[in-house]
mmCIF file of C-alpha atoms in Angstrom:
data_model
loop_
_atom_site.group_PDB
_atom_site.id
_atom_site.type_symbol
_atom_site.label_atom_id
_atom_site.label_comp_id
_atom_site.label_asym_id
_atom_site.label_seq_id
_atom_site.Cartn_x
_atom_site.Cartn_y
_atom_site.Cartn_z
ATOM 1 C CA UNK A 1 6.778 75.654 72.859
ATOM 2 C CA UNK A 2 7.011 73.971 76.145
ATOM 3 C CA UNK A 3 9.053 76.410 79.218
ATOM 4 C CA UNK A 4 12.764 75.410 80.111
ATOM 5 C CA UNK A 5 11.239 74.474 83.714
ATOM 6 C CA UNK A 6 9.236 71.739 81.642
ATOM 7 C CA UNK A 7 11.497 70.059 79.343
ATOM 8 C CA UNK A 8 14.273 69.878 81.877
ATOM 9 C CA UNK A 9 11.240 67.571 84.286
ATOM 10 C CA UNK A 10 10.945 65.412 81.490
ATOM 11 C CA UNK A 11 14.738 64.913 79.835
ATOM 12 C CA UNK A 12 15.121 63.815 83.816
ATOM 13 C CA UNK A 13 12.150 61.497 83.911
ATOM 14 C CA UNK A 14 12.928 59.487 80.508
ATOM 15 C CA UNK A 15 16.715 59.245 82.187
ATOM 16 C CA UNK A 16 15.778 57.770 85.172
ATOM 17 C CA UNK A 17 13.730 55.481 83.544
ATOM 18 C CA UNK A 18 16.174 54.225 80.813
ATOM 19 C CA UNK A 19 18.691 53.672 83.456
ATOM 20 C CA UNK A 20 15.827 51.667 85.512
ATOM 21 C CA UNK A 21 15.618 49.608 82.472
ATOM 22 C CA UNK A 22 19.282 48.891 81.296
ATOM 23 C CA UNK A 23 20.212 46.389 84.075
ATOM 24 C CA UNK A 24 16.742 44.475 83.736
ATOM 25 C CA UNK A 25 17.323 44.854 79.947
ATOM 26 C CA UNK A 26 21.096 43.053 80.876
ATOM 27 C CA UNK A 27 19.925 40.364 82.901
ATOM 28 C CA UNK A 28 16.637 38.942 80.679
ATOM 29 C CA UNK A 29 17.824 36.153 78.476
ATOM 30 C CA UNK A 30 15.904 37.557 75.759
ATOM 31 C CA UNK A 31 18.229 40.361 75.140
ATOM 32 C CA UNK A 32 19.507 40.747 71.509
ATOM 33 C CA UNK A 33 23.085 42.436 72.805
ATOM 34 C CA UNK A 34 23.428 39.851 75.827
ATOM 35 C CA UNK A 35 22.045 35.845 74.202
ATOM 36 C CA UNK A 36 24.526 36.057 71.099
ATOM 37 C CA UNK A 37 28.092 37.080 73.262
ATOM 38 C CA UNK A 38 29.432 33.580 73.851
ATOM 39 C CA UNK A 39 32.740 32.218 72.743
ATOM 40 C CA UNK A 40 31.152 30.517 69.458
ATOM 41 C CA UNK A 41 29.740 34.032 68.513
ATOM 42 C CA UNK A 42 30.594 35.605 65.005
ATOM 43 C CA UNK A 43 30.818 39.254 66.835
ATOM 44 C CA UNK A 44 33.787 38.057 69.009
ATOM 45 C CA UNK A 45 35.176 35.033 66.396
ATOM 46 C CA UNK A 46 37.984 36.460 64.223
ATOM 47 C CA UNK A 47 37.913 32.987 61.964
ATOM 48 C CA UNK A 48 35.984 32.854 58.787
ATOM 49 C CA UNK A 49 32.969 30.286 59.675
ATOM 50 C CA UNK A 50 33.385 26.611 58.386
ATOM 51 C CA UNK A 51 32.518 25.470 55.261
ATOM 52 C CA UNK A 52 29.076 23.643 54.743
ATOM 53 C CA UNK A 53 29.695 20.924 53.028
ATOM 54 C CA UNK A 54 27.571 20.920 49.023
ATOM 55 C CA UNK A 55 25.234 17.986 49.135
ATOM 56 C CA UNK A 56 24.331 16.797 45.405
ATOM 57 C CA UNK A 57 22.014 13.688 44.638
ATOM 58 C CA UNK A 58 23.765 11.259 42.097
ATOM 59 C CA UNK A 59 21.915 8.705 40.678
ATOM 60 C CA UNK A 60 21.926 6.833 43.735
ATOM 61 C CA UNK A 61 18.698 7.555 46.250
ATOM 62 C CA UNK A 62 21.036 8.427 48.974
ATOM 63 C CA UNK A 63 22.708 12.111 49.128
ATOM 64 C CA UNK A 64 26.210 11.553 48.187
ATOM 65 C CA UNK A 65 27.889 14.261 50.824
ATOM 66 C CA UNK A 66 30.943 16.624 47.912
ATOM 67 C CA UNK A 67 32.641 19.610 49.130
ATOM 68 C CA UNK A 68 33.399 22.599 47.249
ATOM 69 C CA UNK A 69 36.708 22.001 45.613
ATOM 70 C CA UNK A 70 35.390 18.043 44.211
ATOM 71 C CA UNK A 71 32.374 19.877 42.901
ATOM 72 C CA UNK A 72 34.660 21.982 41.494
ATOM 73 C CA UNK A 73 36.881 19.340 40.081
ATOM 74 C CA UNK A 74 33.648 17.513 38.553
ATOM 75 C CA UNK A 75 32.177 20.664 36.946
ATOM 76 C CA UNK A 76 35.652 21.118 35.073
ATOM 77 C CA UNK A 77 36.081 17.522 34.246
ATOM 78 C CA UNK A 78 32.572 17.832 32.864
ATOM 79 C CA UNK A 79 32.977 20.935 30.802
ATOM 80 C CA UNK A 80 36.136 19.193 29.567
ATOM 81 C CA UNK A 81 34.183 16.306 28.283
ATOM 82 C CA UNK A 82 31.697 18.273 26.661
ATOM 83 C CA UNK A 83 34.384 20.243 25.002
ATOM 84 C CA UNK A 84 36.100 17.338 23.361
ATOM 85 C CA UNK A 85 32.808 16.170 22.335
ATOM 86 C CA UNK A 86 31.477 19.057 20.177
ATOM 87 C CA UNK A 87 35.037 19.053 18.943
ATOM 88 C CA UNK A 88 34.995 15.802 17.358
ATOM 89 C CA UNK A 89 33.697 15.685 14.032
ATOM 90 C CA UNK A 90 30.706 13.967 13.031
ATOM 91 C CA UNK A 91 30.569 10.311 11.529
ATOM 92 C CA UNK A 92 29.756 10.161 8.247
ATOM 93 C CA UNK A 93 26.503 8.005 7.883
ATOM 94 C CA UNK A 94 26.511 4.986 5.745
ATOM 95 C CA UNK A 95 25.291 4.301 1.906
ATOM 96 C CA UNK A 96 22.154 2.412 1.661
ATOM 97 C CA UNK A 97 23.875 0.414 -1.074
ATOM 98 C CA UNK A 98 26.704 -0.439 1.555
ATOM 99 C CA UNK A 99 23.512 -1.522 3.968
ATOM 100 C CA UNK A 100 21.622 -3.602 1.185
ATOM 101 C CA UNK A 101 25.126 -5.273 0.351
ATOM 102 C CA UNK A 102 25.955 -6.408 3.767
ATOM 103 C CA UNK A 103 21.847 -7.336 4.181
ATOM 104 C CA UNK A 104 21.880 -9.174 0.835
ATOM 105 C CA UNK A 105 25.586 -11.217 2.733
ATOM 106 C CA UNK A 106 23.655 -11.718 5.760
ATOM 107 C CA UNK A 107 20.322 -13.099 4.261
ATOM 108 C CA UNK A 108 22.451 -16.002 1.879
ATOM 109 C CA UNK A 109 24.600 -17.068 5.162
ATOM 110 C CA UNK A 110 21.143 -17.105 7.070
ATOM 111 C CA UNK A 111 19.615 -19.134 4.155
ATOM 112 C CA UNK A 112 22.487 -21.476 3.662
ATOM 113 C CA UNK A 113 22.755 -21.897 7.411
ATOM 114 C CA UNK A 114 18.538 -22.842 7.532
ATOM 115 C CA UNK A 115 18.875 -24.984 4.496
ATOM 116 C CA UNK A 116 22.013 -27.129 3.946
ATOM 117 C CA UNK A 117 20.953 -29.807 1.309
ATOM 118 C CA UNK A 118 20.199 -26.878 -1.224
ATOM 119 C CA UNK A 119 22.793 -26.854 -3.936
ATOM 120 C CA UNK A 120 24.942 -24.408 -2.977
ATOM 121 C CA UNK A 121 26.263 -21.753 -6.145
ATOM 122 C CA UNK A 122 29.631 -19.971 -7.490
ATOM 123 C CA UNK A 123 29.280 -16.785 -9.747
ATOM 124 C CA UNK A 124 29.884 -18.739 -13.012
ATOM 125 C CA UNK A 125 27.511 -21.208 -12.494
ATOM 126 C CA UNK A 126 24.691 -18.487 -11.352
ATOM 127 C CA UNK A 127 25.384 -16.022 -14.319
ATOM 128 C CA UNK A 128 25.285 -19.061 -16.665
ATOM 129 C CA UNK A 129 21.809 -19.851 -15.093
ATOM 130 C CA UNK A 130 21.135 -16.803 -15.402
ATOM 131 C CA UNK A 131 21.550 -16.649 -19.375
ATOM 132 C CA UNK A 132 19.462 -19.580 -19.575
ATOM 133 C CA UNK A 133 16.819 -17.707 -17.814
ATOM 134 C CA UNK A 134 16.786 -15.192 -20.171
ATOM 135 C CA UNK A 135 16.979 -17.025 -23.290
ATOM 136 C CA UNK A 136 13.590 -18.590 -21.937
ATOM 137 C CA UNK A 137 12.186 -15.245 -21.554
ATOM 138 C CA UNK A 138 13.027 -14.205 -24.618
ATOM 139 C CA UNK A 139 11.941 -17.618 -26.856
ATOM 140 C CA UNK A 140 8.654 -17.467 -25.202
ATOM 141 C CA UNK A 141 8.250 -13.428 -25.785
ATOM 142 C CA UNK A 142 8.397 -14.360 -29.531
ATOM 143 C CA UNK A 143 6.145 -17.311 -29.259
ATOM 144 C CA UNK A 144 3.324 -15.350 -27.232
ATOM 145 C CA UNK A 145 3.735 -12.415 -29.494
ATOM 146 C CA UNK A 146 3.256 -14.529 -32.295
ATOM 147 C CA UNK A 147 0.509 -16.099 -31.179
ATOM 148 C CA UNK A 148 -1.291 -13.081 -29.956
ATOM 149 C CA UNK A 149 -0.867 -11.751 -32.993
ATOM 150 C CA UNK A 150 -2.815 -14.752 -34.876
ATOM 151 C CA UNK A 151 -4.878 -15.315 -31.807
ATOM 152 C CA UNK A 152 -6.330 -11.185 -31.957
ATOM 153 C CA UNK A 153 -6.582 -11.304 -35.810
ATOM 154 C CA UNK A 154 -8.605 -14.620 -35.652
ATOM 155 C CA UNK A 155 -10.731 -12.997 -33.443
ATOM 156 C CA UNK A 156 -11.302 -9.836 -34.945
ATOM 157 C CA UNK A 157 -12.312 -11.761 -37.885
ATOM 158 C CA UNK A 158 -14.846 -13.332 -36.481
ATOM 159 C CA UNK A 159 -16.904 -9.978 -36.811
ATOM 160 C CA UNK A 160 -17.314 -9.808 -32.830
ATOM 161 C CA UNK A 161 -15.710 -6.309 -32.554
ATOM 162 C CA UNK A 162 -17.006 -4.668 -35.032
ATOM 163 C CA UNK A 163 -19.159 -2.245 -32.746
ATOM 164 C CA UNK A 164 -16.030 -1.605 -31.217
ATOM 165 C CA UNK A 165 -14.467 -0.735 -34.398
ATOM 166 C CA UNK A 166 -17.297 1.312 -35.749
ATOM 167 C CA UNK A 167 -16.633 3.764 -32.809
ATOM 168 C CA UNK A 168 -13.072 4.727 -33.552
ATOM 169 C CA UNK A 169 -12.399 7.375 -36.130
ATOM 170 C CA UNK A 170 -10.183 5.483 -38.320
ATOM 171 C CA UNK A 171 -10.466 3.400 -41.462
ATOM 172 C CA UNK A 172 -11.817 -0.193 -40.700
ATOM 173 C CA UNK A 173 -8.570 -1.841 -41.879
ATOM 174 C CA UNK A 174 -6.242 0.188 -39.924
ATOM 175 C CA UNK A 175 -8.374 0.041 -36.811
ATOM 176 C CA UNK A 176 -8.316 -3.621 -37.114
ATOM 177 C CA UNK A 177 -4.414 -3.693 -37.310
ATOM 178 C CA UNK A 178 -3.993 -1.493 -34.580
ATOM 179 C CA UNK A 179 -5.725 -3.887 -32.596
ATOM 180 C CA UNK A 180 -3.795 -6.672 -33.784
ATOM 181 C CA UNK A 181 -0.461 -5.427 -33.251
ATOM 182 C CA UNK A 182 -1.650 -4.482 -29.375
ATOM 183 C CA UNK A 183 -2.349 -8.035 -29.290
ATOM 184 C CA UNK A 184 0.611 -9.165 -30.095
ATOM 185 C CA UNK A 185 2.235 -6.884 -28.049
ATOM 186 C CA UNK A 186 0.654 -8.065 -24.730
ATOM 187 C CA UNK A 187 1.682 -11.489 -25.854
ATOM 188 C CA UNK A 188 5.256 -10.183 -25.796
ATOM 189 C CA UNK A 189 4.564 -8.750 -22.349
ATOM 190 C CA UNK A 190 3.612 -12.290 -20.982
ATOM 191 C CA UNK A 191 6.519 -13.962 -22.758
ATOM 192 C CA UNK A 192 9.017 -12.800 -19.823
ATOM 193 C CA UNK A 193 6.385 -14.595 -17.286
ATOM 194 C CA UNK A 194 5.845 -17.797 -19.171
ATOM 195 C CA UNK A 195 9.684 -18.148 -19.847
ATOM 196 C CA UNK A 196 10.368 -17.238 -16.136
ATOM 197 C CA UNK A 197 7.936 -20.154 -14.969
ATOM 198 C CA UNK A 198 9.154 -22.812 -17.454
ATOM 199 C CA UNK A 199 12.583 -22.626 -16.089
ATOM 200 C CA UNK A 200 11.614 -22.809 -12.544
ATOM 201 C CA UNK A 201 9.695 -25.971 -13.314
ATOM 202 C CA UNK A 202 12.690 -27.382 -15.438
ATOM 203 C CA UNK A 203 15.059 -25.973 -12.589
ATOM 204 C CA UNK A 204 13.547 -26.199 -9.522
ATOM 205 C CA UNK A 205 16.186 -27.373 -7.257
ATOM 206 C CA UNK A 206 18.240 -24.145 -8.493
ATOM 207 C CA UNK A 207 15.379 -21.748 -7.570
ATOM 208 C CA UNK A 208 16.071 -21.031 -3.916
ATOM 209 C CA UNK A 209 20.027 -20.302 -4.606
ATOM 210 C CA UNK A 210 18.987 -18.480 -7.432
ATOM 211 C CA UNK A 211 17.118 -16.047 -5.553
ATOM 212 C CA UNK A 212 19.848 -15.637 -3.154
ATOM 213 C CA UNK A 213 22.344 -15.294 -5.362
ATOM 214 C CA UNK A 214 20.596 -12.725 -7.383
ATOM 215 C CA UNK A 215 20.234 -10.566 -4.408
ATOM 216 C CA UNK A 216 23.609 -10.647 -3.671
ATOM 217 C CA UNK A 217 24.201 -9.467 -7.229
ATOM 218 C CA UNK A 218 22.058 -6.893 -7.642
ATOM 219 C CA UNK A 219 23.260 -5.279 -4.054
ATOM 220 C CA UNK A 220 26.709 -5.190 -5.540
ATOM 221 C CA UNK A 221 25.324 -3.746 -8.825
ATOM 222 C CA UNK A 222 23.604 -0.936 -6.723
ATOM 223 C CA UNK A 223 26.831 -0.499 -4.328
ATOM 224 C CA UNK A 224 29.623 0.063 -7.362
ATOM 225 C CA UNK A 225 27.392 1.640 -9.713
ATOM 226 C CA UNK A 226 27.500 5.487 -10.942
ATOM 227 C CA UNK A 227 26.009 8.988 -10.102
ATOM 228 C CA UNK A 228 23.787 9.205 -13.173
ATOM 229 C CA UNK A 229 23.202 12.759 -12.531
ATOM 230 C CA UNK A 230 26.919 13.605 -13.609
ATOM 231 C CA UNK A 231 25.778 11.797 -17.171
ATOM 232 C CA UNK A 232 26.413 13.959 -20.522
ATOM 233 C CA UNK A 233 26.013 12.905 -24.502
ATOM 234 C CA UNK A 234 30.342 12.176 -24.138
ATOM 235 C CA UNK A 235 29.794 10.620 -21.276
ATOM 236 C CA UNK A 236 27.009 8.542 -20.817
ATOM 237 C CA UNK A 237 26.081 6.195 -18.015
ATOM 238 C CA UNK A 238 27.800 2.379 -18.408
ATOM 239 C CA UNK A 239 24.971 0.010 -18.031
ATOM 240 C CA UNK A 240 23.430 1.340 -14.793
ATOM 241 C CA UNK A 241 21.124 -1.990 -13.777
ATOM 242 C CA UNK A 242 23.824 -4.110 -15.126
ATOM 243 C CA UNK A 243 21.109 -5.958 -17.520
ATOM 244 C CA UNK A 244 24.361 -6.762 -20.298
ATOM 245 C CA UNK A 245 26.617 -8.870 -17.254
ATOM 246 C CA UNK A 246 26.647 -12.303 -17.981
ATOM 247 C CA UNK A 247 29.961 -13.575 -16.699
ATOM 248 C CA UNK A 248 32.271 -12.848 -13.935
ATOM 249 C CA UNK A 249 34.406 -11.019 -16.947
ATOM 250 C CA UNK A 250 31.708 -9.204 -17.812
ATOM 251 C CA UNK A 251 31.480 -7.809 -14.072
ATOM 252 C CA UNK A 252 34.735 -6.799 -13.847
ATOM 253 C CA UNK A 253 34.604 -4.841 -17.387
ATOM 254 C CA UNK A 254 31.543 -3.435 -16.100
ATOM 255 C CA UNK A 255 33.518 -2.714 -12.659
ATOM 256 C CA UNK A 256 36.449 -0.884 -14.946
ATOM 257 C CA UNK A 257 33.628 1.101 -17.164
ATOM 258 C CA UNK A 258 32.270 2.994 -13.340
ATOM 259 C CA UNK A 259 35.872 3.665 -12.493
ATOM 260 C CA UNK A 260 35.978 4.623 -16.472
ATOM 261 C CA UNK A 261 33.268 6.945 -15.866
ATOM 262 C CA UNK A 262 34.117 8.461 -12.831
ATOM 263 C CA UNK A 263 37.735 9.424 -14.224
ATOM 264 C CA UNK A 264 35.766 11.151 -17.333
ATOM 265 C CA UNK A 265 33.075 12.804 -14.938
ATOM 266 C CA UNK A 266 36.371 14.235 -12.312
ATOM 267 C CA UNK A 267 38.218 15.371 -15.809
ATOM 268 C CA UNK A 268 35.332 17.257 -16.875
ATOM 269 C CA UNK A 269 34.846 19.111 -13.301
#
């Protein structure tokens, strides 16, 4: 504890120095209460200070100089367009048969386009072809059956598979009939290829608009056809490859038996 005589020395001494100080204190430019008081100064300046203007870069490489209130503007705009976007309901996507149809259009125009001396074919004339085609197939599935029937019988008569018969667990005979009827029935299997390459030769200018044609066709066949899912013992699936069309009559009765079996498939739901 310091006397009275003491302290009172002291509380004089620090207040002759601070007032030695203030005026020095006043007059150095390095004053924090003296630099700031100017006219400009946000102590004496009732105004708000100016806005800064927002810079934003665009997509251009220069800084594209936007105040407040078009920022503003633009942010709304943009959350507008956003809005109406996620509102809009989603396009449905499209039907590969719809794609292989319009493929299947494109590919003949492209084909009679590269190759105008080919003969060029109406529906009539291409399903009539077609019937030809398959009466071909079907003469020369009876003639290679036939003959691979004789052709496996003379063979196995010959003795040459008889190890091969020894091995099987059945009686000789019906082990050699068994082999004779599998003959015959890959002869029937290469009837379809023999027919299918005796017409080309006979037809050959008809081979290349044939092709195209057939395309076409079976894009259509694949566009209008059924859901067979939906199929039941009433109401079973109309042709689905189309294999019994061969006219343009028989397309549109094959045309009416979908619609047919759509009608029978929304009655039953």
């Amino acid at each position: 504890m310091l006397p009275p005589s003491t302290a009172s020395t002291m509380l004089r001494a620090s207040a002759g120095r601070s007032a030695g100080l203030q005026p020095a204190l006043l007059r150095s430019a390095t004053c924090p209460y003296s630099a700031g008081l100017t006219t400009m100064s946000p102590f004496l300046s009732t105004s708000p200070p100016p806005s800064k203007p927002l810079q934003l870069r665009l997509l251009s490489t220069r800084p594209t100089v936007i105040t407040y209130a078009a920022a503003k503007s633009l942010t709304i705009n943009i959350s507008r367009r956003h809005s109406s976007t996620r509102s809009q309901p989603p396009r449905a996507a499209t039907p590969d048969a719809e794609i292989d149809a319009k493929a299947a259009e494109e590919a003949a125009k492209a084909a009679k386009a590269a190759h105008p001396e080919q003969v060029v074919l109406d529906w009539n004339t291409f399903f009539q072809l077609r019937k030809a085609r398959r009466r071909w197939q079907s003469a020369f599935s009876i003639l290679s059956s036939v003959a691979g029937g004789f052709g496996g019988a003379a063979f196995l008569s010959t003795g040459m598979a008889d190890s091969v018969v020894s091995q099987i667990p059945l009686d000789p005979l019906i082990t050699l009939g068994l082999l004779t009827l599998s003959c015959a029935a890959l002869g029937w299997l290469v009837g379809p290829s023999l027919g299918t390459a005796v017409f080309n030769t006979l037809k050959s200018k008809y081979k290349g608009p044939m092709a195209i044609k057939e395309s076409e066709f079976f894009a259509r066949i694949k566009k209008h056809r059924v859901d067979p899912s939906a199929s039941s013992v009433r109401n079973p699936v109309p042709d689905f490859y189309g294999e019994k069309i061969s006219s343009v009559a028989g397309y549109r009765q094959w045309l009416r038996d979908q619609r047919a079996f759509n009608k029978k498939k929304e009655g039953a739901i």
